[in-house]
PDB file of C-alpha atoms and ligand atoms in Angstrom:
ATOM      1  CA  UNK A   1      85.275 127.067 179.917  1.00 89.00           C
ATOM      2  CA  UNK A   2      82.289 129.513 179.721  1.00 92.00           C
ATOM      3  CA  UNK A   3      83.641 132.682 180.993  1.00 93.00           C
ATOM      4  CA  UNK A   4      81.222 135.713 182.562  1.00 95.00           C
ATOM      5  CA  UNK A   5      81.996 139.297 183.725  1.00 95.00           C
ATOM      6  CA  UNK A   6      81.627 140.884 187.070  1.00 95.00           C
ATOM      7  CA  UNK A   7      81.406 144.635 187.779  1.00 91.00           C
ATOM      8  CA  UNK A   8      83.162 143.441 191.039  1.00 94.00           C
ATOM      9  CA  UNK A   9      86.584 144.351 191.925  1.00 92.00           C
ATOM     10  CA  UNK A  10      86.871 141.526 193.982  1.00 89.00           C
ATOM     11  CA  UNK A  11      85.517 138.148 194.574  1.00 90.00           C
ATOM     12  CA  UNK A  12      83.949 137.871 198.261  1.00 88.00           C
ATOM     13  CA  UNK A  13      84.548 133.788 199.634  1.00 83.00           C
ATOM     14  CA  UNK A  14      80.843 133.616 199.346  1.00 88.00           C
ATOM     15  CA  UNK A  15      79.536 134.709 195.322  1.00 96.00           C
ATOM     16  CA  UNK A  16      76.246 135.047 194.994  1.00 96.00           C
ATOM     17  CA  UNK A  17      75.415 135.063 190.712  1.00 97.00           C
ATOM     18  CA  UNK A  18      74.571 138.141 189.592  1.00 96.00           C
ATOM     19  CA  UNK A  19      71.211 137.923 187.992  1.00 95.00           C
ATOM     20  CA  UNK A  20      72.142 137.730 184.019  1.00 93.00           C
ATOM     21  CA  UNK A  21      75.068 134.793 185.499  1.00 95.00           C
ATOM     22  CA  UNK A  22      72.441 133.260 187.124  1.00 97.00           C
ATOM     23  CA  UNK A  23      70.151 133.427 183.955  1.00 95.00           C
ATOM     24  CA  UNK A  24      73.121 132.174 181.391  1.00 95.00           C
ATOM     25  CA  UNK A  25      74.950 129.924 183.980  1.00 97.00           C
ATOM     26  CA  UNK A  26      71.767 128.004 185.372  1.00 96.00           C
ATOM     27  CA  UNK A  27      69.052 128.559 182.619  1.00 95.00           C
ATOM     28  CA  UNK A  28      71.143 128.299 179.499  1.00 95.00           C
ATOM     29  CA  UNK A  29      73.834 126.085 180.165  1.00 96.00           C
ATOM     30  CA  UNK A  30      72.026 124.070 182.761  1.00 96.00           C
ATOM     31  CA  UNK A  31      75.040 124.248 185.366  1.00 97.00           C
ATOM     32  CA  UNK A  32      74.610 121.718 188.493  1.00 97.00           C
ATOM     33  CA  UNK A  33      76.487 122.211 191.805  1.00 97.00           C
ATOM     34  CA  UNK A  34      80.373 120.889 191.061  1.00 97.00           C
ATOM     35  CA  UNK A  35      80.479 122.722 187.634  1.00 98.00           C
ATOM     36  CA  UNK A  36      83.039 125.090 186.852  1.00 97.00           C
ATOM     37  CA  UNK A  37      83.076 128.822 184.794  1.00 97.00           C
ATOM     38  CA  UNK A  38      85.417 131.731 185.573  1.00 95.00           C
ATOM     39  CA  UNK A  39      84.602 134.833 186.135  1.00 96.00           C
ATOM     40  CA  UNK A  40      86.071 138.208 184.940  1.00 95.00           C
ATOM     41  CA  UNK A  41      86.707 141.000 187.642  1.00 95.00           C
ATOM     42  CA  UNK A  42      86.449 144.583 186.941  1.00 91.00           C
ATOM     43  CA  UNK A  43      90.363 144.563 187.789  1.00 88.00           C
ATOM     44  CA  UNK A  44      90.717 142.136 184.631  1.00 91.00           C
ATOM     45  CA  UNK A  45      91.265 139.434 187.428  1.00 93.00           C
ATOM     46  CA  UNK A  46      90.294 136.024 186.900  1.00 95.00           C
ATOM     47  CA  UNK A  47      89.017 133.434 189.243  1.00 95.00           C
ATOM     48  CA  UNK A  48      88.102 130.107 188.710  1.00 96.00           C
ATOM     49  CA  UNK A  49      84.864 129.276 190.352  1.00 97.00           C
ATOM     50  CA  UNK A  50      82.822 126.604 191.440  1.00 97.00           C
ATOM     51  CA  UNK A  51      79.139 126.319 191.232  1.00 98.00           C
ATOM     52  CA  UNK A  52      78.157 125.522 194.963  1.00 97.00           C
ATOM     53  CA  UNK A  53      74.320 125.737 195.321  1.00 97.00           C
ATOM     54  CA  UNK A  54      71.344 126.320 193.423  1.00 97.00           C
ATOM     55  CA  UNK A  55      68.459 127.353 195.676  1.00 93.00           C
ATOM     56  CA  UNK A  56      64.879 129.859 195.008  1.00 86.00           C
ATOM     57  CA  UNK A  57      66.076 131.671 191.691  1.00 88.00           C
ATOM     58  CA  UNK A  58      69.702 132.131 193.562  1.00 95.00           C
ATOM     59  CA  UNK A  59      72.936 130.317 193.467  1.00 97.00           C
ATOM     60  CA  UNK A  60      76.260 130.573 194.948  1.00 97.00           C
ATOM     61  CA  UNK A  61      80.078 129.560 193.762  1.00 97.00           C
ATOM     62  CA  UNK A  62      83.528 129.894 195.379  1.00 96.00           C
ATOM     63  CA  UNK A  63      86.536 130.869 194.151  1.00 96.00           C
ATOM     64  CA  UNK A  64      89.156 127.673 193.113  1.00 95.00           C
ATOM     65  CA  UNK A  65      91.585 130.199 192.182  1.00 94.00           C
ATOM     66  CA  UNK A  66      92.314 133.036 190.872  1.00 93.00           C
ATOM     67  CA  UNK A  67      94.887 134.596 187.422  1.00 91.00           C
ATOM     68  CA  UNK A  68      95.656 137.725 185.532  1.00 90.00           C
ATOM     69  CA  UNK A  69      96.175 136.474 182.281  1.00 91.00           C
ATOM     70  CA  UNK A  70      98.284 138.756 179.658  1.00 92.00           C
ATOM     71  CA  UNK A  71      95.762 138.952 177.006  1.00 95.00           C
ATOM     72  CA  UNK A  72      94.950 142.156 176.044  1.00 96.00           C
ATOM     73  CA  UNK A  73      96.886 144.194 173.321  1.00 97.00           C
ATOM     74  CA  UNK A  74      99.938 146.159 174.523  1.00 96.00           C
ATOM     75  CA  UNK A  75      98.292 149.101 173.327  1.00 98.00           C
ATOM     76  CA  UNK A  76      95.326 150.452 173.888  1.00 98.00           C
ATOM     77  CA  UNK A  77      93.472 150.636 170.901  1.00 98.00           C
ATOM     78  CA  UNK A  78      90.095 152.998 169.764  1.00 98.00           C
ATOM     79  CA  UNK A  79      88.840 153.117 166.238  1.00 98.00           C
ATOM     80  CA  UNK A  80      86.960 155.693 164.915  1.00 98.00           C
ATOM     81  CA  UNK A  81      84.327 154.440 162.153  1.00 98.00           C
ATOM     82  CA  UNK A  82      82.418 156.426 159.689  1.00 97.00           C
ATOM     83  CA  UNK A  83      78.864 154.294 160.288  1.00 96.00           C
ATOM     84  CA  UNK A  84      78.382 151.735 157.444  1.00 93.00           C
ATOM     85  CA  UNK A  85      75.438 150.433 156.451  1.00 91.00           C
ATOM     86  CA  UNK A  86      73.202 147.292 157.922  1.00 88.00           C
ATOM     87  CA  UNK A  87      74.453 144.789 160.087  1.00 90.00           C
ATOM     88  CA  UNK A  88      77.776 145.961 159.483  1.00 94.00           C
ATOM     89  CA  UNK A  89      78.480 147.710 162.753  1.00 96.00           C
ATOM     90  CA  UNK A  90      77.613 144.315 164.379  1.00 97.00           C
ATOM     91  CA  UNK A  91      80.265 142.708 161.874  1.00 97.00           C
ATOM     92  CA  UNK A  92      82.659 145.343 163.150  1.00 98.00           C
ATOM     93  CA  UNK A  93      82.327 145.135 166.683  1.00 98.00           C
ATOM     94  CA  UNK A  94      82.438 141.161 166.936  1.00 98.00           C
ATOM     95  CA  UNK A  95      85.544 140.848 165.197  1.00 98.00           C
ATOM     96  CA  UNK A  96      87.228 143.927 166.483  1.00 98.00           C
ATOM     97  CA  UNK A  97      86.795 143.025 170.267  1.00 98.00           C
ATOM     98  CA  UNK A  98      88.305 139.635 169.042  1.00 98.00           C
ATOM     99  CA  UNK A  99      91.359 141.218 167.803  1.00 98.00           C
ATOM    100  CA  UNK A 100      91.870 143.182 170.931  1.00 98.00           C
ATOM    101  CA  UNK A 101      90.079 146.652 170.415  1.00 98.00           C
ATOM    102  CA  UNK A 102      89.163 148.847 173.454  1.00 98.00           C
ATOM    103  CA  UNK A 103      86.852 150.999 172.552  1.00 98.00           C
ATOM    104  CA  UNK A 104      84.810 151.458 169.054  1.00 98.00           C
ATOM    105  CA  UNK A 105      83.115 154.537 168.769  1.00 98.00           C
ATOM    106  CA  UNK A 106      80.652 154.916 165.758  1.00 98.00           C
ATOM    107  CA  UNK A 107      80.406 158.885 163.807  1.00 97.00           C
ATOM    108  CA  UNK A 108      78.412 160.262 161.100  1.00 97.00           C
ATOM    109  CA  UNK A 109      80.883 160.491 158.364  1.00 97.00           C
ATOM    110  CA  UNK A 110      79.952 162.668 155.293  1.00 96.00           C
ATOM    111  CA  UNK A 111      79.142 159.951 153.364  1.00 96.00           C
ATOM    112  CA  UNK A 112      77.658 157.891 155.748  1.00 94.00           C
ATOM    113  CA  UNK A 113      74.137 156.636 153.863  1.00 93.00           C
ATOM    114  CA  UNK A 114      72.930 154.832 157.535  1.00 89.00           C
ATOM    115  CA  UNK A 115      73.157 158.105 159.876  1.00 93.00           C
ATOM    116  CA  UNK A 116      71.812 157.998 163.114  1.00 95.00           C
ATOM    117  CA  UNK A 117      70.618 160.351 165.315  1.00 94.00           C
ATOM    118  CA  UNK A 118      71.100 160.732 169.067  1.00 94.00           C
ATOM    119  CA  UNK A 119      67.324 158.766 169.769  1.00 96.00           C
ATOM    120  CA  UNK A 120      68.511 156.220 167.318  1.00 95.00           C
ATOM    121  CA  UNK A 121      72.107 155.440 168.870  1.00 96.00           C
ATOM    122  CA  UNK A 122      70.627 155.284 172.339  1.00 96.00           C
ATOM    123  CA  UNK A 123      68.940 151.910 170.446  1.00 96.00           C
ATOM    124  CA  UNK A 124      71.765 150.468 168.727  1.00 96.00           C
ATOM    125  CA  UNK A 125      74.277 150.574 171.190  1.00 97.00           C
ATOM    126  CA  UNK A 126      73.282 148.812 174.250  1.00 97.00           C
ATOM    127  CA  UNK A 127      72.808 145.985 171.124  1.00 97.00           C
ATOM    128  CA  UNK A 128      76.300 146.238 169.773  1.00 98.00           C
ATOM    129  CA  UNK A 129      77.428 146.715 173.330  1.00 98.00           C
ATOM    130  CA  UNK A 130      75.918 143.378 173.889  1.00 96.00           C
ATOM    131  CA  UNK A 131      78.112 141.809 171.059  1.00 98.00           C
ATOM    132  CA  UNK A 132      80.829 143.087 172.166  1.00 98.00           C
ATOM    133  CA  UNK A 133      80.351 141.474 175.774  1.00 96.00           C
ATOM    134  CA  UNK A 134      79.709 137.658 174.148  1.00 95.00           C
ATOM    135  CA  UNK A 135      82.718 137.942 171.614  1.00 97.00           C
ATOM    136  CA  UNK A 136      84.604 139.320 174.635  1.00 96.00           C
ATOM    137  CA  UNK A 137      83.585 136.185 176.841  1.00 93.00           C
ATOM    138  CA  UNK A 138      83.960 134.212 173.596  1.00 93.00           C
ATOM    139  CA  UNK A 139      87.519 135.342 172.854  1.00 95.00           C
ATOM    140  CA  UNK A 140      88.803 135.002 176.477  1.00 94.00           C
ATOM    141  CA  UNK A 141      89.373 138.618 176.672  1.00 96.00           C
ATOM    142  CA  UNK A 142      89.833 140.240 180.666  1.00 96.00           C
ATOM    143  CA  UNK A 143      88.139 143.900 179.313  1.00 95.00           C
ATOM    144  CA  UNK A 144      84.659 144.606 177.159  1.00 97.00           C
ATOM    145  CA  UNK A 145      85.424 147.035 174.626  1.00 98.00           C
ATOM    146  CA  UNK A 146      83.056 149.892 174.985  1.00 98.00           C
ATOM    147  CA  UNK A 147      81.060 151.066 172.329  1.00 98.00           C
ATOM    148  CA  UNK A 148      79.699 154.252 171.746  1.00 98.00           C
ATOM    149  CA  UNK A 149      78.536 156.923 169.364  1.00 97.00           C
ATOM    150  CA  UNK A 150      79.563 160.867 168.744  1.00 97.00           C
ATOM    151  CA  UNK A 151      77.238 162.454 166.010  1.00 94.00           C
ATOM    152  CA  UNK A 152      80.394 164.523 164.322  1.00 92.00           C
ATOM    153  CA  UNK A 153      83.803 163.830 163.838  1.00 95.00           C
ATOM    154  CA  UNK A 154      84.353 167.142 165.720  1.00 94.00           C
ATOM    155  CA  UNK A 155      83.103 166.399 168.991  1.00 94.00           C
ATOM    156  CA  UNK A 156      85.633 163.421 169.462  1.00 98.00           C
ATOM    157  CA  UNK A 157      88.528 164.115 171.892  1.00 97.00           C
ATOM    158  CA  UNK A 158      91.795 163.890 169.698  1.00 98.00           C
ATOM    159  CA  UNK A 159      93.722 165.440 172.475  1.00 97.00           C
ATOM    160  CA  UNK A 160      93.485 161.849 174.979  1.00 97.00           C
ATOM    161  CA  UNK A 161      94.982 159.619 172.605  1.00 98.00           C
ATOM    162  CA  UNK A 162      99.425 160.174 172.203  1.00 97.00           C
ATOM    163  CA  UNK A 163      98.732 158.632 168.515  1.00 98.00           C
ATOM    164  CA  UNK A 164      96.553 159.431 166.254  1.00 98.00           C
ATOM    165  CA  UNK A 165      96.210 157.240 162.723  1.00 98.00           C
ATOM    166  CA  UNK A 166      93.384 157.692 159.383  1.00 98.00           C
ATOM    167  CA  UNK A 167      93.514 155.312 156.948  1.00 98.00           C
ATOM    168  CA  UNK A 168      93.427 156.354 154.109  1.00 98.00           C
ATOM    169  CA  UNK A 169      92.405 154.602 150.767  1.00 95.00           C
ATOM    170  CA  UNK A 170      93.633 157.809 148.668  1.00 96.00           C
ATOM    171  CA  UNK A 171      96.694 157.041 150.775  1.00 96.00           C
ATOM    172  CA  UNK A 172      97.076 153.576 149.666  1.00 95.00           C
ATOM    173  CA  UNK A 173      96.324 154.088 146.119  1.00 95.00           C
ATOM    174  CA  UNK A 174      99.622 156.601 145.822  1.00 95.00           C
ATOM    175  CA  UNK A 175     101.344 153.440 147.140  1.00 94.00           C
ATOM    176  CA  UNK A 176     101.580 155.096 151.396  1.00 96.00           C
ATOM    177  CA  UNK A 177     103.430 152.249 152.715  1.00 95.00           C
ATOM    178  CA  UNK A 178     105.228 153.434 155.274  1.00 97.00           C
ATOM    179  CA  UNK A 179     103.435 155.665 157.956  1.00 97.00           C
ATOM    180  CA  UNK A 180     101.846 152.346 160.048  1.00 98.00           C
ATOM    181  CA  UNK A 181     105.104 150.914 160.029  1.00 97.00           C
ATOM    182  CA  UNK A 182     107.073 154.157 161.739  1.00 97.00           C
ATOM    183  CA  UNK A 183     103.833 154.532 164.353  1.00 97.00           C
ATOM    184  CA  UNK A 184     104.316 151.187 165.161  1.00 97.00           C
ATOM    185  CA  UNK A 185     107.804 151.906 165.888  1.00 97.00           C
ATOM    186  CA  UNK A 186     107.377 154.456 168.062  1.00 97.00           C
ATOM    187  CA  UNK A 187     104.587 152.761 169.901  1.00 97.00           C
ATOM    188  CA  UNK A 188     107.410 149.975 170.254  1.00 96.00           C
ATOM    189  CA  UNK A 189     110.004 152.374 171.750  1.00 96.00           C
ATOM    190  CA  UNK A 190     107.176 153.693 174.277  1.00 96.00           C
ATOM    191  CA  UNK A 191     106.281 150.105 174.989  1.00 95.00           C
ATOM    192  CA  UNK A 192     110.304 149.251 175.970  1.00 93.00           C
ATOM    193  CA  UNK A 193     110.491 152.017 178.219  1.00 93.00           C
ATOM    194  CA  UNK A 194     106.475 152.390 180.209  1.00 91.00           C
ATOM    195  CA  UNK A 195     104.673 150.359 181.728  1.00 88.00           C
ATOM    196  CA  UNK A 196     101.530 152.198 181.126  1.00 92.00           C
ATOM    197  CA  UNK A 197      99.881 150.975 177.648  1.00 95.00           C
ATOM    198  CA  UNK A 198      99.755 153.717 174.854  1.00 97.00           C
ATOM    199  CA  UNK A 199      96.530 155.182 173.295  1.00 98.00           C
ATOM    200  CA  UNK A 200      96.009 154.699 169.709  1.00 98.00           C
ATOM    201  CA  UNK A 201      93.041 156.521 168.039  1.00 98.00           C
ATOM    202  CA  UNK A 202      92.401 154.864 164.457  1.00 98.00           C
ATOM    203  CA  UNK A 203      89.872 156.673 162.164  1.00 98.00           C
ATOM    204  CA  UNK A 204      87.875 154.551 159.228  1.00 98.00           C
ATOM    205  CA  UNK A 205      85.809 155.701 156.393  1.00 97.00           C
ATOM    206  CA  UNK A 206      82.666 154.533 155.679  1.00 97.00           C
ATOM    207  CA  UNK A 207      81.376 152.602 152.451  1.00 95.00           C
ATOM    208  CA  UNK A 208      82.066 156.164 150.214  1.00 95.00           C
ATOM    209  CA  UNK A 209      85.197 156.673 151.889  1.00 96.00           C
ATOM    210  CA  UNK A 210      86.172 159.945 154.075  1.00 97.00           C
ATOM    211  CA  UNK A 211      85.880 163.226 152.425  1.00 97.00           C
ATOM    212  CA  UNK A 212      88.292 165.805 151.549  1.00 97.00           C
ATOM    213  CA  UNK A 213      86.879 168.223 154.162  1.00 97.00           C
ATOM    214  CA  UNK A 214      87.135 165.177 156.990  1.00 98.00           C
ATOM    215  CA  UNK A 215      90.828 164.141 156.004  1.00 98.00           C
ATOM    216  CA  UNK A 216      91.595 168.087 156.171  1.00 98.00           C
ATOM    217  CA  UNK A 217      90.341 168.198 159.942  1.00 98.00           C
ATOM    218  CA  UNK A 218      91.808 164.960 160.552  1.00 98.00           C
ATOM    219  CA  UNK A 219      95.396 165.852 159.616  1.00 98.00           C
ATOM    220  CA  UNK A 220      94.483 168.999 161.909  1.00 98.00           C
ATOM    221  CA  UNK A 221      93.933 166.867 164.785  1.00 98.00           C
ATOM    222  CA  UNK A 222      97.553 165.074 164.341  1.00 98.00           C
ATOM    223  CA  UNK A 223      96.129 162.293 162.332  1.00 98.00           C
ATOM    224  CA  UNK A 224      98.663 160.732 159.915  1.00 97.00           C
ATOM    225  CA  UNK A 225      97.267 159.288 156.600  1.00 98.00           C
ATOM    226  CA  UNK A 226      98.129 155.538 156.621  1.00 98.00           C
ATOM    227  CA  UNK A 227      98.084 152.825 153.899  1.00 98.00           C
ATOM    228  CA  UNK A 228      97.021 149.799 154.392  1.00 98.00           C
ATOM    229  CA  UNK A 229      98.366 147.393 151.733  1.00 96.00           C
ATOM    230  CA  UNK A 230      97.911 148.189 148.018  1.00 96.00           C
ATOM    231  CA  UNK A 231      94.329 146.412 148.253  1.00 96.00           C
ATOM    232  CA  UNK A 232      91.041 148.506 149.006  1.00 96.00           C
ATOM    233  CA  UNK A 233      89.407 147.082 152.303  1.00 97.00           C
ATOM    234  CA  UNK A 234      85.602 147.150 153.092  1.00 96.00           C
ATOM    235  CA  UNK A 235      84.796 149.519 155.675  1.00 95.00           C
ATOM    236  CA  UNK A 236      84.511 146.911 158.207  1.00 94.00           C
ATOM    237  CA  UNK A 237      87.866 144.882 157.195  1.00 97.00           C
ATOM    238  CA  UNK A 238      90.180 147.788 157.386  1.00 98.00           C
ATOM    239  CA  UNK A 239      89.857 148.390 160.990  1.00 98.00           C
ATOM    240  CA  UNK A 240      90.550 144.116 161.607  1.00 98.00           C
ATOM    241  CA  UNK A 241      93.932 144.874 159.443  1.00 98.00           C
ATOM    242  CA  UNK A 242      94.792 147.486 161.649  1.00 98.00           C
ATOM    243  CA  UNK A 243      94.151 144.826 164.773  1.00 98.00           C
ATOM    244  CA  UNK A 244      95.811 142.177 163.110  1.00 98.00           C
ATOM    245  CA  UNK A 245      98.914 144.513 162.274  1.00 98.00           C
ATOM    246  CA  UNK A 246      99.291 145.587 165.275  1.00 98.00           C
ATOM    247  CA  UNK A 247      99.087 142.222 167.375  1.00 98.00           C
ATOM    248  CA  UNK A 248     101.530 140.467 164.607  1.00 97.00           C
ATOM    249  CA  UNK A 249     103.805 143.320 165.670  1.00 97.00           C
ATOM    250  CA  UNK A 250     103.934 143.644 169.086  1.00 97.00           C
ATOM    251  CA  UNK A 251     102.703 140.248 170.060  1.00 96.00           C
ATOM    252  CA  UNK A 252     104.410 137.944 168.134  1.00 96.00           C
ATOM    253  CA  UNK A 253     107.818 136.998 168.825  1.00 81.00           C
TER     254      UNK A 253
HETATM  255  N1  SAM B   1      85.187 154.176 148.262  1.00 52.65           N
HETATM  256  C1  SAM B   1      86.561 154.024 148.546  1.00 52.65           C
HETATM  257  C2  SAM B   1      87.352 153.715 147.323  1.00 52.65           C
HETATM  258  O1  SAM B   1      86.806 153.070 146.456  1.00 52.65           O
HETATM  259  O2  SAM B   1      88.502 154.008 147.320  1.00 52.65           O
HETATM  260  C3  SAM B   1      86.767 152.904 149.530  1.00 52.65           C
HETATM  261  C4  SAM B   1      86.383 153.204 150.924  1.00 52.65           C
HETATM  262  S1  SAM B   1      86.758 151.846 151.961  1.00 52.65           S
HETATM  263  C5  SAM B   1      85.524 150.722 151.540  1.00 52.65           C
HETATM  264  C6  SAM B   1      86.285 152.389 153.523  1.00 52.65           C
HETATM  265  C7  SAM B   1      87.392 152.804 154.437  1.00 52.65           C
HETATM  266  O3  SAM B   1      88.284 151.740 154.697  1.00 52.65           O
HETATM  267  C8  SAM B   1      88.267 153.920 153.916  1.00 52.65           C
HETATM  268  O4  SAM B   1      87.719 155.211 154.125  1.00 52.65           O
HETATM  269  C9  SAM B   1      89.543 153.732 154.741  1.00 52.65           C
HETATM  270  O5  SAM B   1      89.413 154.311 156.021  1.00 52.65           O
HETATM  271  C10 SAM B   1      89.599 152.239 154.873  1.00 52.65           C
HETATM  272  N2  SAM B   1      90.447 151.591 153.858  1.00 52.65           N
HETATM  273  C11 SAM B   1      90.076 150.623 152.995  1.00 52.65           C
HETATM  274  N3  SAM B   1      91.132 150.169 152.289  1.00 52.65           N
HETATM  275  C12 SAM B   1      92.199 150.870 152.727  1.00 52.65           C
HETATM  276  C13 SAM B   1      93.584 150.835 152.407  1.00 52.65           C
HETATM  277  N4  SAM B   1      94.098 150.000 151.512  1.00 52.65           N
HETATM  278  N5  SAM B   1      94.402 151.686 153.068  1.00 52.65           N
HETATM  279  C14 SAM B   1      93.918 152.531 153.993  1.00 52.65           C
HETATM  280  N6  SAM B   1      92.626 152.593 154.345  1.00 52.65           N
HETATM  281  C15 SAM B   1      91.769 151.768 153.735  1.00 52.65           C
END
């Protein structure tokens, strides 16, 4: 069922298609009055709709009925990513809002070889925020992970998120294989006993790895240095471990 977002909180009996709806709904996928699509509230509602008319450039629906669907991770999860190089980012943020991230935000890492500047990131991200909407819609998700871009490590806010997690190849290769398991304990314990979903901050490297000087602030900031399996990830790959981890975890039974 194609699935769009709304920046509405609520559905009124009457929908009129917001203009890029109306462009995908009746220009791309050729909808006729009687079709079906659901549509995403900003309060992660869902509501079955169907398409009623199709009139001047404007169409309406109603609403069949409406869900909240238990979809999203039980915690709420940012990563942190040293920018990699090419289409990577892209790579990233597809697969990462299919495994359940929140919010990706991009840095210059020291050995970052693609940097951007803030003229440059004010191009790329309303593109990567646009594939994080279709794999959202794609993946049947309720939020859009936001994506956005801080030019230094140091001008991230630490202090929001209750835990805070680098991976670390160095880490891995002295055989760490024990700090993701413990924060996922705790984040279980927290989970048993609030309703309200924890914060996770994950950092990643980029293609070179984090330097000495970045793990030094990052341990400063409460970060603990976490293995992730005795194998050396690409820079994209070892933030969709984390994902993966994390859902098998909590998620599965
Ligand atoms: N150049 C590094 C090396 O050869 O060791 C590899 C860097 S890796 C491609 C990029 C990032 O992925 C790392 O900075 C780290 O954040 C993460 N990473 C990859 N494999 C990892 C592992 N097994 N454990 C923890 N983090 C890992």
């Amino acid at each position: 069922m194609q699935r769009y977002f709304t920046k509405l909180k609520q559905i009124p009996a009457e929908y009129r298609l917001e203009p890029d709806i109306f462009h995908h709904a009746i220009n791309v996928m050729r909808f006729k009055p009687g079709d079906n699509f659901e549509l995403v509230t900003a309060n992660q509602q869902v509501a079955l709709m169907e398409l009623m008319t199709i009139q001047n450039k404007q169409a309406t629906a109603k609403t069949l009925k409406t869900y909240q669907p238990q979809v999203e991770l039980p915690v709420s999860v940012t990563l942190l990513c040293g920018l990699a190089k090419n289409s990577k980012p892209d790579l990233l943020v597809q697969k990462a809002t299919e495994l359940g991230a929140d919010k990706i935000v991009f840095f210059n890492a020291e050995f970052s070889v693609a940097r951007w500047d803030e003229p440059k990131a004010a191009k790329k991200i309303p593109r990567l925020q646009k594939i994080a909407q279709a794999a959202a819609q794609q993946s049947q998700r309720t939020v859009i992970p936001t994506v956005s871009f801080v030019n230094l490590l140091q001008n991230f806010a630490f202090a929001k998120y209750a835990y805070r997690l680098t991976a670390y190849e160095e880490a891995a290769k002295h055989n760490e294989t024990h700090q993701l398991n413990q924060l996922v304990q705790k984040i279980k314990e927290k989970i048993s006993t609030d309703a309200v979903r924890p914060k996770v901050v994950a950092v990643f490297g980029p293609e070179g790895g984090l330097a000495a000087t970045e793990i030094a602030f990052l341990q400063q900031q409460g970060c603990i240095l976490a293995g992730l399996g005795p194998r050396i990830l690409r820079a994209e790959t070892a933030p969709w471990y984390l994902l993966a981890a994390l859902s098998f975890a909590l998620e599965l039974g």
